[in-house]
Short mmCIF file of C-alpha atoms in Angstrom, two decimals:
data_model
loop_
_atom_site.label_atom_id
_atom_site.label_comp_id
_atom_site.label_asym_id
_atom_site.label_seq_id
_atom_site.Cartn_x
_atom_site.Cartn_y
_atom_site.Cartn_z
CA MET A 1086 -110.67 16.20 72.60
CA TYR A 1087 -108.82 13.53 70.61
CA TYR A 1088 -112.12 11.94 69.60
CA ARG A 1089 -113.47 15.32 68.44
CA ARG A 1090 -110.36 15.96 66.35
CA ARG A 1091 -110.64 12.54 64.74
CA LYS A 1092 -114.32 13.12 64.04
CA PHE A 1093 -113.57 16.53 62.49
CA HIS A 1094 -110.84 15.10 60.25
CA LEU A 1095 -113.13 12.26 59.18
CA ILE A 1096 -116.01 14.61 58.32
CA PHE A 1097 -113.65 17.04 56.57
CA GLY A 1098 -112.10 14.22 54.55
CA ILE A 1099 -115.48 12.86 53.49
CA SER A 1100 -116.70 16.35 52.54
CA ALA A 1101 -113.57 17.01 50.48
CA SER A 1102 -113.98 13.69 48.68
CA ILE A 1103 -117.63 14.38 47.89
CA THR A 1104 -116.75 17.87 46.61
CA ALA A 1105 -114.01 16.52 44.35
CA TYR A 1106 -116.36 13.80 43.08
CA CYS A 1107 -119.08 16.33 42.23
CA VAL A 1108 -116.62 18.66 40.49
CA ASN A 1109 -115.37 15.75 38.39
CA LEU A 1110 -118.92 14.79 37.47
CA MET A 1111 -120.19 18.27 36.51
CA PRO A 1112 -118.64 18.39 33.00
CA HIS A 1113 -120.46 15.11 32.27
CA THR A 1114 -123.84 16.40 33.44
CA ILE A 1115 -124.89 20.03 33.92
CA PHE A 1116 -121.92 21.44 31.97
CA LEU A 1117 -121.98 18.84 29.19
CA ASP A 1118 -123.20 21.31 26.54
CA LYS A 1119 -120.43 23.76 27.45
CA LEU A 1120 -117.84 20.99 27.30
CA GLU A 1121 -119.08 19.96 23.86
CA ASN A 1122 -118.88 23.51 22.52
CA THR A 1123 -115.37 23.89 23.93
CA VAL A 1124 -113.88 20.77 22.32
CA ALA A 1125 -115.91 20.88 19.08
CA PHE A 1126 -114.22 21.30 15.69
CA TYR A 1127 -114.54 24.76 14.15
CA ARG A 1128 -113.52 25.73 10.63
CA ARG A 1129 -113.02 29.46 9.98
CA GLY A 1130 -114.89 30.19 13.19
CA VAL A 1131 -117.95 28.10 12.26
CA ARG A 1132 -118.66 24.85 14.03
CA LEU A 1133 -118.66 21.89 11.65
CA ARG A 1134 -121.90 19.95 11.91
CA ILE A 1135 -121.95 16.18 11.75
CA ASN A 1136 -122.88 14.86 8.30
CA ASN A 1137 -125.45 12.19 7.44
CA LYS A 1138 -122.77 9.63 6.57
CA VAL A 1139 -121.34 9.71 10.10
CA LYS A 1140 -124.82 9.73 11.65
CA GLU A 1141 -125.69 6.61 9.66
CA LEU A 1142 -122.40 4.98 10.68
CA CYS A 1143 -123.13 5.67 14.36
CA LYS A 1144 -126.62 4.25 13.92
CA GLU A 1145 -125.16 1.14 12.29
CA VAL A 1146 -122.78 0.62 15.21
CA MET A 1147 -125.51 1.12 17.81
CA ASP A 1148 -127.66 -1.43 15.99
CA ASP A 1149 -124.71 -3.85 15.98
CA LEU A 1150 -124.45 -3.31 19.74
CA LYS A 1151 -128.19 -4.04 19.94
CA LEU A 1152 -128.93 -0.85 21.83
CA PRO A 1153 -132.64 -0.08 22.24
CA GLU A 1154 -133.95 3.08 20.58
CA ASN A 1155 -134.41 4.89 23.90
CA THR A 1156 -130.69 4.35 24.66
CA GLN A 1157 -129.60 5.33 21.16
CA SER A 1158 -131.46 8.62 21.48
CA LEU A 1159 -129.30 9.56 24.49
CA ILE A 1160 -126.00 9.39 22.54
CA LYS A 1161 -125.12 12.28 20.24
CA PRO A 1162 -122.13 12.36 17.84
CA PHE A 1163 -120.28 15.58 16.98
CA TYR A 1164 -116.98 16.54 15.36
CA VAL A 1165 -114.24 17.07 17.94
CA PHE A 1166 -111.11 19.15 17.44
CA GLY A 1167 -108.01 17.13 16.67
CA PHE A 1168 -107.46 13.51 15.75
CA HIS A 1169 -108.38 11.77 19.00
CA PRO A 1170 -111.86 10.32 19.67
CA PHE A 1171 -113.69 11.84 22.62
CA GLN A 1172 -116.58 10.86 24.83
CA ALA A 1173 -118.31 12.41 27.81
CA GLY A 1174 -121.55 12.16 29.68
CA THR A 1175 -123.64 9.25 30.85
CA LEU A 1176 -126.88 7.51 29.95
CA ASN A 1177 -128.73 9.76 32.37
CA LYS A 1178 -131.97 10.72 30.58
CA MET A 1179 -131.57 14.38 31.56
CA PHE A 1180 -128.09 14.87 30.09
CA GLY A 1181 -127.16 11.90 27.89
CA GLY A 1182 -123.73 11.30 26.39
CA ILE A 1183 -121.67 12.74 23.53
CA ILE A 1184 -119.19 11.09 21.18
CA GLY A 1185 -116.48 13.23 19.62
CA ILE A 1186 -115.75 12.08 16.07
CA PRO A 1187 -112.20 13.08 15.00
CA SER A 1188 -112.01 15.30 11.93
CA ASN A 1189 -109.85 12.72 10.13
CA PHE A 1190 -113.00 10.60 9.73
CA LEU A 1191 -113.66 13.00 6.85
CA PHE A 1192 -110.50 11.88 5.02
CA HIS A 1193 -111.00 9.46 2.13
CA ASP A 1194 -107.31 9.19 1.25
CA THR A 1195 -103.91 10.71 2.07
CA ALA A 1196 -104.56 13.58 -0.34
CA ASP A 1197 -107.39 14.76 1.93
CA ALA A 1198 -105.05 14.64 4.92
CA ALA A 1199 -102.29 16.45 3.06
CA VAL A 1200 -104.44 19.50 2.27
CA GLU A 1201 -105.20 20.09 5.95
CA LYS A 1202 -103.11 22.79 7.58
CA LEU A 1203 -101.37 20.92 10.38
CA VAL A 1204 -99.40 22.82 13.00
CA ILE A 1205 -96.79 21.05 15.13
CA ASN A 1206 -94.81 22.90 17.80
CA ASN A 1207 -96.36 26.18 16.60
CA LYS A 1208 -94.99 25.62 13.08
CA GLU A 1209 -96.80 24.47 9.97
CA LEU A 1210 -95.95 20.87 9.12
CA ASP A 1211 -93.23 20.42 6.51
CA ARG A 1212 -95.01 18.16 4.01
CA MET A 1213 -91.73 17.22 2.32
CA LYS A 1214 -90.55 15.17 5.30
CA GLU A 1215 -90.91 11.40 5.08
CA GLU A 1216 -92.54 11.35 8.52
CA ALA A 1217 -95.21 13.75 7.26
CA ASN A 1218 -96.32 11.17 4.71
CA ASP A 1219 -96.35 8.51 7.45
CA LEU A 1220 -98.56 10.83 9.50
CA PHE A 1221 -100.98 11.37 6.62
CA ASN A 1222 -101.25 7.61 6.04
CA SER A 1223 -101.99 7.00 9.72
CA LEU A 1224 -104.89 9.47 9.69
CA VAL A 1225 -106.89 7.68 6.98
CA LEU A 1226 -109.12 5.03 8.54
CA SER A 1227 -111.26 2.36 6.90
CA LYS A 1228 -114.94 1.98 7.69
CA ASN A 1229 -114.13 -0.98 9.95
CA ALA A 1230 -111.65 1.08 11.98
CA GLN A 1231 -114.13 3.94 12.27
CA LYS A 1232 -116.83 1.55 13.47
CA TYR A 1233 -114.45 0.17 16.09
CA VAL A 1234 -113.73 3.68 17.40
CA ILE A 1235 -117.43 4.58 17.59
CA ALA A 1236 -118.27 1.31 19.37
CA ARG A 1237 -115.44 1.85 21.86
CA GLU A 1238 -116.59 5.36 22.76
CA ILE A 1239 -120.22 4.25 23.13
CA LEU A 1240 -119.22 1.42 25.46
CA LYS A 1241 -117.09 3.83 27.49
CA ILE A 1242 -120.18 5.94 28.12
CA MET A 1243 -122.17 2.83 29.01
CA SER A 1244 -119.44 1.67 31.43
CA ASN A 1245 -120.08 4.64 33.74
CA GLU A 1246 -116.34 5.33 33.65
CA VAL A 1247 -116.96 8.93 34.77
CA TYR A 1248 -117.90 7.68 38.24
CA LEU A 1249 -114.55 5.94 38.66
CA SER A 1250 -111.11 7.36 39.40
CA ALA A 1251 -108.76 4.39 39.86
CA ASP A 1252 -106.50 3.86 36.84
CA VAL A 1253 -106.42 0.10 37.34
CA VAL A 1254 -110.23 0.00 37.08
CA ARG A 1255 -110.11 1.98 33.85
CA CYS A 1256 -107.61 -0.48 32.41
CA ARG A 1257 -109.99 -3.32 33.24
CA ILE A 1258 -112.79 -1.40 31.54
CA ASP A 1259 -110.60 -0.97 28.44
CA ALA A 1260 -109.94 -4.70 28.31
CA SER A 1261 -113.60 -5.53 28.85
CA ILE A 1262 -114.68 -3.11 26.11
CA ASP A 1263 -112.27 -4.63 23.58
CA GLU A 1264 -113.47 -8.12 24.50
CA ASN A 1265 -117.09 -7.09 23.94
CA ILE A 1266 -116.29 -5.42 20.62
CA SER A 1267 -114.37 -8.46 19.38
CA GLN A 1268 -117.55 -10.49 19.82
CA LEU A 1269 -119.30 -8.31 17.22
CA GLY A 1270 -117.44 -10.10 14.44
CA LEU A 1271 -114.52 -10.03 12.03
CA ASN A 1272 -115.12 -6.49 10.77
CA TYR A 1273 -114.73 -5.06 14.27
CA ILE A 1274 -111.68 -7.22 15.01
CA GLU A 1275 -110.00 -6.03 11.82
CA GLY A 1276 -111.08 -2.47 12.62
CA GLY A 1277 -109.54 -2.58 16.10
CA LYS A 1278 -106.32 -4.08 14.77
CA GLU A 1279 -106.05 -1.42 12.04
CA TYR A 1280 -106.88 1.43 14.40
CA TYR A 1281 -104.14 0.63 16.92
CA GLU A 1282 -101.60 -0.07 14.18
CA LYS A 1283 -102.25 3.38 12.76
CA GLU A 1284 -102.26 5.03 16.19
CA LEU A 1285 -98.81 3.62 16.87
CA LYS A 1286 -97.57 4.72 13.43
CA LYS A 1287 -99.02 8.18 14.00
CA ASN A 1288 -97.22 8.51 17.32
CA ILE A 1289 -93.93 7.30 15.84
CA ALA A 1290 -94.24 9.97 13.14
CA LEU A 1291 -95.11 12.63 15.72
CA ARG A 1292 -92.18 11.57 17.90
CA SER A 1293 -89.87 12.55 15.06
CA LEU A 1294 -91.78 15.61 13.83
CA MET A 1295 -92.09 17.07 17.34
CA GLU A 1296 -88.36 16.53 17.98
CA LYS A 1297 -87.50 16.80 21.71
CA ASP A 1298 -91.13 17.28 22.70
CA GLY A 1299 -91.99 14.14 20.78
CA GLU A 1300 -89.46 12.11 22.74
CA LYS A 1301 -91.11 13.32 25.94
CA CYS A 1302 -94.57 12.26 24.76
CA TYR A 1303 -93.97 8.97 22.96
CA HIS A 1304 -91.84 5.85 23.28
CA ILE A 1305 -89.88 4.70 20.26
CA ASP A 1306 -92.52 2.01 19.56
CA GLY A 1307 -95.33 4.59 19.49
CA ASN A 1308 -96.80 3.96 22.92
CA GLU A 1309 -97.68 7.07 24.89
CA LYS A 1310 -95.59 8.07 27.90
CA ARG A 1311 -97.90 8.41 30.88
CA TRP A 1312 -97.70 8.30 34.64
CA GLY A 1313 -99.39 5.21 36.03
CA PHE A 1314 -101.87 3.18 34.01
CA VAL A 1315 -104.37 5.72 32.71
CA SER A 1316 -105.28 3.26 29.96
CA LEU A 1317 -103.92 0.11 28.40
CA PRO A 1318 -100.87 0.62 26.14
CA LEU A 1319 -101.74 0.92 22.45
CA SER A 1320 -99.45 -1.99 21.56
CA GLU A 1321 -101.22 -4.23 24.07
CA ARG A 1322 -104.61 -3.40 22.59
CA ARG A 1323 -103.28 -4.08 19.10
CA ARG A 1324 -101.96 -7.48 20.23
CA PHE A 1325 -105.37 -8.34 21.61
CA PHE A 1326 -107.05 -7.85 18.24
CA GLU A 1327 -104.20 -9.61 16.44
CA SER A 1328 -104.73 -12.64 18.68
CA ARG A 1329 -108.48 -12.59 18.07
CA HIS A 1330 -107.86 -12.32 14.33
CA LEU A 1331 -105.61 -15.40 14.37
CA LYS A 1332 -108.29 -17.45 16.14
CA LEU A 1333 -110.82 -16.92 13.34
#
């Protein structure tokens, strides 16, 4: 009887693990199109389509990564809602992968950022606050920073991160991705350094603008407050690119 109970618990545990694994994988495969439509950026109810400039930038990055054409064809960029990059999917030929390009990639300067209607804590952003100007500055990224972001999201898809659940493994993947990107040259190193500097500045501004909620989300230095090690701290990733920059 004891053996049967142990066998039942073992089978039940394995079945539950397989079920959870499959559920986690579904948004990256059979429900990938639905996921994309859900997180896509819409303006006045109409989905904003990716422009040729961003398509060409993605192509440039994939060429820098020396991806073959058949791999490049599996990765599709789109505009994602909000100011955080997004990626999902795999290099499975049936489903492919998607890269969410933040809408602030459309900003050429702080004036472009300032005209956007930004809502924080269900209230429209007060543009007269000093932190609002800091936020606008943090949202404008150079071409090098944009290329870093695109390369990072592509390499995340290629890392098969969706098959993994351990936070410590994801942190190792983050470190490996940054190491690989740094080997692409000075432009990518400068882009990574700029991106994380601006991410930290953005979070510092949001910490103030969001008031008590901001203090719950961000540390005073701009790092995100999270349980465990979901990803490497922003400041650590910035230091990595600073160190690579000094070695050149």
